């Protein structure tokens, strides 16, 4: 069990690192592409890769009992999160979005309790709350008090809820289906809905967009929407939804680093200091008890 926990935490960190570049890549993409084309198109491209992978590996259809959980998982991580996060990135910087998404570990833990049959100890909850509070405090300090609740913040909260539920259901499914199979089937069953929405919305595609814009889109489709989940769902299955979900506390700082590299944002000592605090809280959270009921 201890070995599974270590493997789960490592794979969770790999997934979080990939996901940490999602908002910067989205900011690049929205500079030249319609947000609905990005949010829906990334899923369709990823689904094509997933279908090929399933075909080449000779995977059989998942059991009928997994259909409803797969649909809920897909609604969260294939449709909900990409759509809400992409719409939000029209209005706020990637760094702002990264800090708001810092509440995602707590949302994932709550979803794990409700969905995955896990019961974190009070100490674990305390670490989760302290970590989220620390990152939110960082946002207020960096923004000089902030300027009030923005529509983008509501969209990001909706993205958090979507991802938390999708992660929890995906983590449970990965225990039986496997990590990459879970996201692959979620993508495949989502394709008709994604394609229908694109047809109904009739959004224009800017084929002449700069290379950086298309690079951002391709990263979202290939890495964020597909390969990142290979490690992430396997990590959740091995180490548990709530505990491995704590590695998401590092994601805002990965996002900040990527924003500095890709979007020329400045990283300050304040950000580094808060990053160290959060890493310490995550390390403490790893030692807290999380019981798996089912």
CSV table of C-alpha atoms in Angstrom, one decimal:
chain,number,residue,atom,x,y,z
A,1,UNK,CA,0.0,0.0,0.0
A,2,UNK,CA,2.8,2.4,0.9
A,3,UNK,CA,4.5,1.6,-2.5
A,4,UNK,CA,1.2,2.3,-4.3
A,5,UNK,CA,0.9,5.6,-2.4
A,6,UNK,CA,4.4,6.7,-3.5
A,7,UNK,CA,3.7,5.7,-7.2
A,8,UNK,CA,0.3,7.4,-7.1
A,9,UNK,CA,1.8,10.6,-5.8
A,10,UNK,CA,4.6,10.6,-8.4
A,11,UNK,CA,2.2,10.0,-11.2
A,12,UNK,CA,-0.1,12.6,-9.8
A,13,UNK,CA,2.8,15.1,-9.9
A,14,UNK,CA,3.5,14.2,-13.5
A,15,UNK,CA,-0.1,14.8,-14.5
A,16,UNK,CA,-0.2,18.1,-12.5
A,17,UNK,CA,2.9,19.3,-14.3
A,18,UNK,CA,1.3,18.7,-17.6
A,19,UNK,CA,-2.0,20.3,-16.5
A,20,UNK,CA,0.0,23.3,-15.1
A,21,UNK,CA,0.7,24.4,-18.6
A,22,UNK,CA,-3.0,24.3,-19.6
A,23,UNK,CA,-4.0,27.9,-18.8
A,24,UNK,CA,-0.9,29.5,-20.4
A,25,UNK,CA,-1.5,27.4,-23.5
A,26,UNK,CA,-5.1,28.4,-23.5
A,27,UNK,CA,-4.1,32.1,-23.2
A,28,UNK,CA,-1.9,31.6,-26.3
A,29,UNK,CA,-4.7,29.9,-28.2
A,30,UNK,CA,-7.4,32.5,-27.4
A,31,UNK,CA,-5.2,35.1,-29.0
A,32,UNK,CA,-6.1,33.8,-32.4
A,33,UNK,CA,-8.9,31.2,-32.1
A,34,UNK,CA,-12.5,31.3,-31.1
A,35,UNK,CA,-12.9,30.0,-27.5
A,36,UNK,CA,-15.6,27.5,-28.4
A,37,UNK,CA,-13.4,26.1,-31.2
A,38,UNK,CA,-10.6,25.6,-28.7
A,39,UNK,CA,-12.8,24.1,-25.9
A,40,UNK,CA,-14.6,21.7,-28.2
A,41,UNK,CA,-12.0,21.1,-30.8
A,42,UNK,CA,-9.4,20.0,-28.4
A,43,UNK,CA,-11.6,17.2,-27.3
A,44,UNK,CA,-12.3,16.1,-30.8
A,45,UNK,CA,-8.6,16.0,-31.7
A,46,UNK,CA,-7.8,14.1,-28.5
A,47,UNK,CA,-10.7,11.7,-29.1
A,48,UNK,CA,-9.2,10.8,-32.5
A,49,UNK,CA,-5.9,9.9,-30.9
A,50,UNK,CA,-7.7,8.0,-28.1
A,51,UNK,CA,-9.8,6.0,-30.6
A,52,UNK,CA,-6.6,5.0,-32.5
A,53,UNK,CA,-4.9,4.0,-29.2
A,54,UNK,CA,-7.9,1.9,-28.2
A,55,UNK,CA,-8.0,0.3,-31.6
A,56,UNK,CA,-4.2,-0.5,-31.8
A,57,UNK,CA,-4.2,-1.9,-28.3
A,58,UNK,CA,-7.2,-4.2,-29.0
A,59,UNK,CA,-9.2,-2.9,-26.0
A,60,UNK,CA,-12.7,-4.3,-25.6
A,61,UNK,CA,-15.7,-2.1,-24.9
A,62,UNK,CA,-16.0,-1.1,-21.2
A,63,UNK,CA,-18.6,-2.9,-19.1
A,64,UNK,CA,-22.1,-1.4,-19.3
A,65,UNK,CA,-22.0,-0.6,-15.6
A,66,UNK,CA,-19.3,1.9,-16.3
A,67,UNK,CA,-21.3,3.9,-18.8
A,68,UNK,CA,-22.9,6.4,-16.4
A,69,UNK,CA,-19.6,7.1,-14.5
A,70,UNK,CA,-17.9,7.5,-17.9
A,71,UNK,CA,-20.5,10.0,-19.0
A,72,UNK,CA,-20.1,12.0,-15.7
A,73,UNK,CA,-16.3,11.9,-16.0
A,74,UNK,CA,-16.5,13.1,-19.6
A,75,UNK,CA,-19.0,15.9,-18.7
A,76,UNK,CA,-16.5,17.1,-16.2
A,77,UNK,CA,-13.0,16.9,-17.8
A,78,UNK,CA,-13.8,16.7,-21.6
A,79,UNK,CA,-16.6,19.3,-21.7
A,80,UNK,CA,-17.1,21.3,-18.5
A,81,UNK,CA,-13.5,22.2,-17.5
A,82,UNK,CA,-12.2,23.0,-21.0
A,83,UNK,CA,-15.3,25.1,-21.8
A,84,UNK,CA,-15.4,27.2,-18.6
A,85,UNK,CA,-11.6,27.6,-18.4
A,86,UNK,CA,-11.3,28.7,-22.0
A,87,UNK,CA,-14.0,31.2,-21.7
A,88,UNK,CA,-12.4,32.6,-18.6
A,89,UNK,CA,-9.0,33.0,-20.3
A,90,UNK,CA,-10.6,35.6,-22.5
A,91,UNK,CA,-10.8,38.0,-19.6
A,92,UNK,CA,-8.0,37.3,-17.1
A,93,UNK,CA,-4.3,36.4,-17.3
A,94,UNK,CA,-3.2,32.8,-16.9
A,95,UNK,CA,-1.5,33.6,-13.6
A,96,UNK,CA,-4.8,34.8,-12.2
A,97,UNK,CA,-6.6,31.7,-13.4
A,98,UNK,CA,-3.9,29.6,-11.9
A,99,UNK,CA,-4.4,30.9,-8.4
A,100,UNK,CA,-8.2,30.6,-8.6
A,101,UNK,CA,-7.8,27.0,-9.6
A,102,UNK,CA,-5.9,26.5,-6.4
A,103,UNK,CA,-9.1,25.5,-4.7
A,104,UNK,CA,-9.3,22.4,-7.1
A,105,UNK,CA,-7.5,20.1,-4.6
A,106,UNK,CA,-10.2,20.8,-2.0
A,107,UNK,CA,-13.0,20.2,-4.6
A,108,UNK,CA,-11.3,17.0,-5.6
A,109,UNK,CA,-11.1,15.8,-2.0
A,110,UNK,CA,-14.8,16.6,-1.5
A,111,UNK,CA,-15.7,14.7,-4.7
A,112,UNK,CA,-13.5,11.8,-3.5
A,113,UNK,CA,-15.5,11.6,-0.3
A,114,UNK,CA,-18.8,11.7,-2.1
A,115,UNK,CA,-17.9,9.5,-5.1
A,116,UNK,CA,-14.8,7.4,-4.4
A,117,UNK,CA,-15.8,6.2,-0.9
A,118,UNK,CA,-12.8,7.9,0.8
A,119,UNK,CA,-12.8,9.4,4.3
A,120,UNK,CA,-10.0,11.8,5.0
A,121,UNK,CA,-8.9,12.5,8.6
A,122,UNK,CA,-9.4,15.9,10.2
A,123,UNK,CA,-5.7,16.5,9.8
A,124,UNK,CA,-5.9,15.9,6.1
A,125,UNK,CA,-8.8,18.3,5.7
A,126,UNK,CA,-6.9,20.9,7.7
A,127,UNK,CA,-3.9,20.6,5.3
A,128,UNK,CA,-6.2,20.9,2.4
A,129,UNK,CA,-7.9,24.0,3.7
A,130,UNK,CA,-4.6,25.6,4.8
A,131,UNK,CA,-3.1,25.0,1.4
A,132,UNK,CA,-6.1,26.5,-0.4
A,133,UNK,CA,-6.2,29.4,1.9
A,134,UNK,CA,-2.4,30.0,1.4
A,135,UNK,CA,-2.8,30.1,-2.3
A,136,UNK,CA,-5.8,32.4,-2.2
A,137,UNK,CA,-3.9,34.7,0.2
A,138,UNK,CA,-1.2,34.8,-2.3
A,139,UNK,CA,-3.7,36.0,-4.9
A,140,UNK,CA,-4.9,38.8,-2.7
A,141,UNK,CA,-1.3,39.8,-1.9
A,142,UNK,CA,-0.2,39.7,-5.5
A,143,UNK,CA,-3.2,41.7,-6.7
A,144,UNK,CA,-3.0,44.3,-3.9
A,145,UNK,CA,-6.4,43.4,-2.6
A,146,UNK,CA,-8.1,42.6,-5.8
A,147,UNK,CA,-10.8,44.4,-7.7
A,148,UNK,CA,-13.9,42.3,-6.9
A,149,UNK,CA,-15.5,39.2,-8.3
A,150,UNK,CA,-15.2,39.0,-12.1
A,151,UNK,CA,-17.3,36.8,-14.5
A,152,UNK,CA,-14.1,35.0,-15.2
A,153,UNK,CA,-13.8,34.0,-11.5
A,154,UNK,CA,-17.3,32.4,-11.7
A,155,UNK,CA,-16.3,30.6,-14.8
A,156,UNK,CA,-13.2,29.3,-13.1
A,157,UNK,CA,-15.1,28.1,-10.1
A,158,UNK,CA,-17.4,26.2,-12.5
A,159,UNK,CA,-14.3,24.8,-14.1
A,160,UNK,CA,-13.1,23.7,-10.7
A,161,UNK,CA,-16.3,21.9,-9.8
A,162,UNK,CA,-16.3,20.2,-13.2
A,163,UNK,CA,-12.8,19.0,-12.9
A,164,UNK,CA,-13.2,17.9,-9.3
A,165,UNK,CA,-16.1,15.7,-10.2
A,166,UNK,CA,-14.5,14.4,-13.3
A,167,UNK,CA,-11.2,13.6,-11.5
A,168,UNK,CA,-13.1,11.7,-8.8
A,169,UNK,CA,-15.1,9.6,-11.2
A,170,UNK,CA,-12.1,9.0,-13.4
A,171,UNK,CA,-10.0,8.0,-10.4
A,172,UNK,CA,-12.6,5.3,-9.5
A,173,UNK,CA,-12.9,4.1,-13.1
A,174,UNK,CA,-9.2,3.9,-13.5
A,175,UNK,CA,-9.1,1.2,-10.7
A,176,UNK,CA,-10.8,-1.2,-13.1
A,177,UNK,CA,-10.5,0.2,-16.6
A,178,UNK,CA,-6.9,1.6,-16.3
A,179,UNK,CA,-5.8,5.2,-16.4
A,180,UNK,CA,-5.4,5.8,-20.1
A,181,UNK,CA,-8.4,3.6,-21.0
A,182,UNK,CA,-10.6,5.8,-18.8
A,183,UNK,CA,-9.8,9.1,-20.4
A,184,UNK,CA,-9.8,7.4,-23.9
A,185,UNK,CA,-13.3,6.1,-23.5
A,186,UNK,CA,-14.5,9.3,-21.9
A,187,UNK,CA,-13.2,11.2,-25.0
A,188,UNK,CA,-14.7,8.7,-27.5
A,189,UNK,CA,-18.2,8.8,-26.0
A,190,UNK,CA,-18.0,12.6,-25.9
A,191,UNK,CA,-17.2,13.0,-29.6
A,192,UNK,CA,-20.8,13.2,-30.9
A,193,UNK,CA,-21.7,15.8,-28.3
A,194,UNK,CA,-18.6,17.9,-29.1
A,195,UNK,CA,-19.1,17.7,-32.8
A,196,UNK,CA,-22.8,18.5,-32.5
A,197,UNK,CA,-22.1,21.6,-30.4
A,198,UNK,CA,-19.5,22.8,-32.9
A,199,UNK,CA,-22.0,22.4,-35.8
A,200,UNK,CA,-24.8,24.2,-33.9
A,201,UNK,CA,-22.6,27.0,-32.7
A,202,UNK,CA,-21.1,27.5,-36.2
A,203,UNK,CA,-18.0,29.2,-34.8
A,204,UNK,CA,-15.4,30.4,-37.3
A,205,UNK,CA,-12.0,28.7,-37.5
A,206,UNK,CA,-9.0,31.1,-38.0
A,207,UNK,CA,-6.8,28.8,-40.1
A,208,UNK,CA,-4.3,31.6,-40.6
A,209,UNK,CA,-3.7,32.0,-36.9
A,210,UNK,CA,0.0,32.3,-35.9
A,211,UNK,CA,2.0,29.2,-35.2
A,212,UNK,CA,2.1,30.0,-31.4
A,213,UNK,CA,-1.7,30.0,-31.4
A,214,UNK,CA,-1.9,26.6,-33.0
A,215,UNK,CA,0.9,25.3,-30.8
A,216,UNK,CA,-1.2,26.3,-27.8
A,217,UNK,CA,-4.2,24.5,-29.2
A,218,UNK,CA,-2.2,21.3,-30.0
A,219,UNK,CA,-0.8,21.2,-26.5
A,220,UNK,CA,-4.3,21.4,-25.1
A,221,UNK,CA,-5.5,18.6,-27.3
A,222,UNK,CA,-2.6,16.2,-27.1
A,223,UNK,CA,-1.1,16.9,-23.7
A,224,UNK,CA,-3.7,18.5,-21.4
A,225,UNK,CA,-6.7,16.6,-22.8
A,226,UNK,CA,-5.1,13.2,-23.4
A,227,UNK,CA,-1.6,12.2,-22.2
A,228,UNK,CA,-1.7,14.1,-18.9
A,229,UNK,CA,-4.6,11.9,-17.9
A,230,UNK,CA,-2.6,8.8,-18.4
A,231,UNK,CA,-0.5,9.6,-15.4
A,232,UNK,CA,-3.2,11.5,-13.5
A,233,UNK,CA,-5.9,8.8,-13.4
A,234,UNK,CA,-3.4,6.1,-12.7
A,235,UNK,CA,-2.1,8.1,-9.8
A,236,UNK,CA,-5.6,8.6,-8.4
A,237,UNK,CA,-6.3,4.9,-8.7
A,238,UNK,CA,-3.1,3.9,-6.9
A,239,UNK,CA,-2.9,6.6,-4.2
A,240,UNK,CA,-6.5,7.6,-3.7
A,241,UNK,CA,-8.5,10.6,-5.0
A,242,UNK,CA,-8.2,12.8,-2.0
A,243,UNK,CA,-4.5,12.2,-1.1
A,244,UNK,CA,-3.1,12.4,-4.7
A,245,UNK,CA,-5.4,15.3,-5.4
A,246,UNK,CA,-3.3,17.3,-2.9
A,247,UNK,CA,-0.5,17.5,-5.5
A,248,UNK,CA,-2.8,19.9,-7.3
A,249,UNK,CA,-1.7,22.5,-4.8
A,250,UNK,CA,1.5,22.8,-6.8
A,251,UNK,CA,-0.3,23.4,-10.0
A,252,UNK,CA,-0.7,27.2,-9.6
A,253,UNK,CA,3.0,27.6,-9.3
A,254,UNK,CA,3.7,25.4,-12.3
A,255,UNK,CA,1.2,27.7,-14.1
A,256,UNK,CA,3.1,30.8,-12.9
A,257,UNK,CA,6.4,29.4,-14.1
A,258,UNK,CA,4.9,28.5,-17.5
A,259,UNK,CA,3.3,31.9,-17.7
A,260,UNK,CA,6.7,33.6,-17.2
A,261,UNK,CA,8.2,31.5,-19.9
A,262,UNK,CA,5.5,31.5,-22.5
A,263,UNK,CA,3.7,34.8,-21.7
A,264,UNK,CA,6.6,36.9,-20.3
A,265,UNK,CA,5.1,37.4,-16.9
A,266,UNK,CA,7.3,38.2,-14.0
A,267,UNK,CA,7.8,35.8,-11.0
A,268,UNK,CA,8.4,37.7,-7.8
A,269,UNK,CA,9.9,36.6,-4.4
A,270,UNK,CA,6.4,36.8,-3.0
A,271,UNK,CA,5.3,34.0,-5.4
A,272,UNK,CA,8.3,31.9,-4.6
A,273,UNK,CA,7.7,32.3,-0.9
A,274,UNK,CA,4.1,31.2,-1.2
A,275,UNK,CA,5.2,28.3,-3.4
A,276,UNK,CA,7.5,27.0,-0.6
A,277,UNK,CA,4.7,27.4,2.0
A,278,UNK,CA,2.3,25.3,-0.2
A,279,UNK,CA,4.9,22.6,-0.8
A,280,UNK,CA,5.4,22.3,2.9
A,281,UNK,CA,1.6,21.9,3.5
A,282,UNK,CA,1.4,19.3,0.7
A,283,UNK,CA,4.3,17.4,2.4
A,284,UNK,CA,2.4,17.4,5.7
A,285,UNK,CA,-0.8,16.3,3.9
A,286,UNK,CA,0.9,13.3,2.6
A,287,UNK,CA,1.4,12.0,6.1
A,288,UNK,CA,-2.3,12.3,7.0
A,289,UNK,CA,-4.6,9.3,7.1
A,290,UNK,CA,-7.0,8.8,4.3
A,291,UNK,CA,-9.2,5.7,4.5
A,292,UNK,CA,-10.6,4.1,1.4
A,293,UNK,CA,-14.1,2.7,2.2
A,294,UNK,CA,-14.9,1.2,-1.2
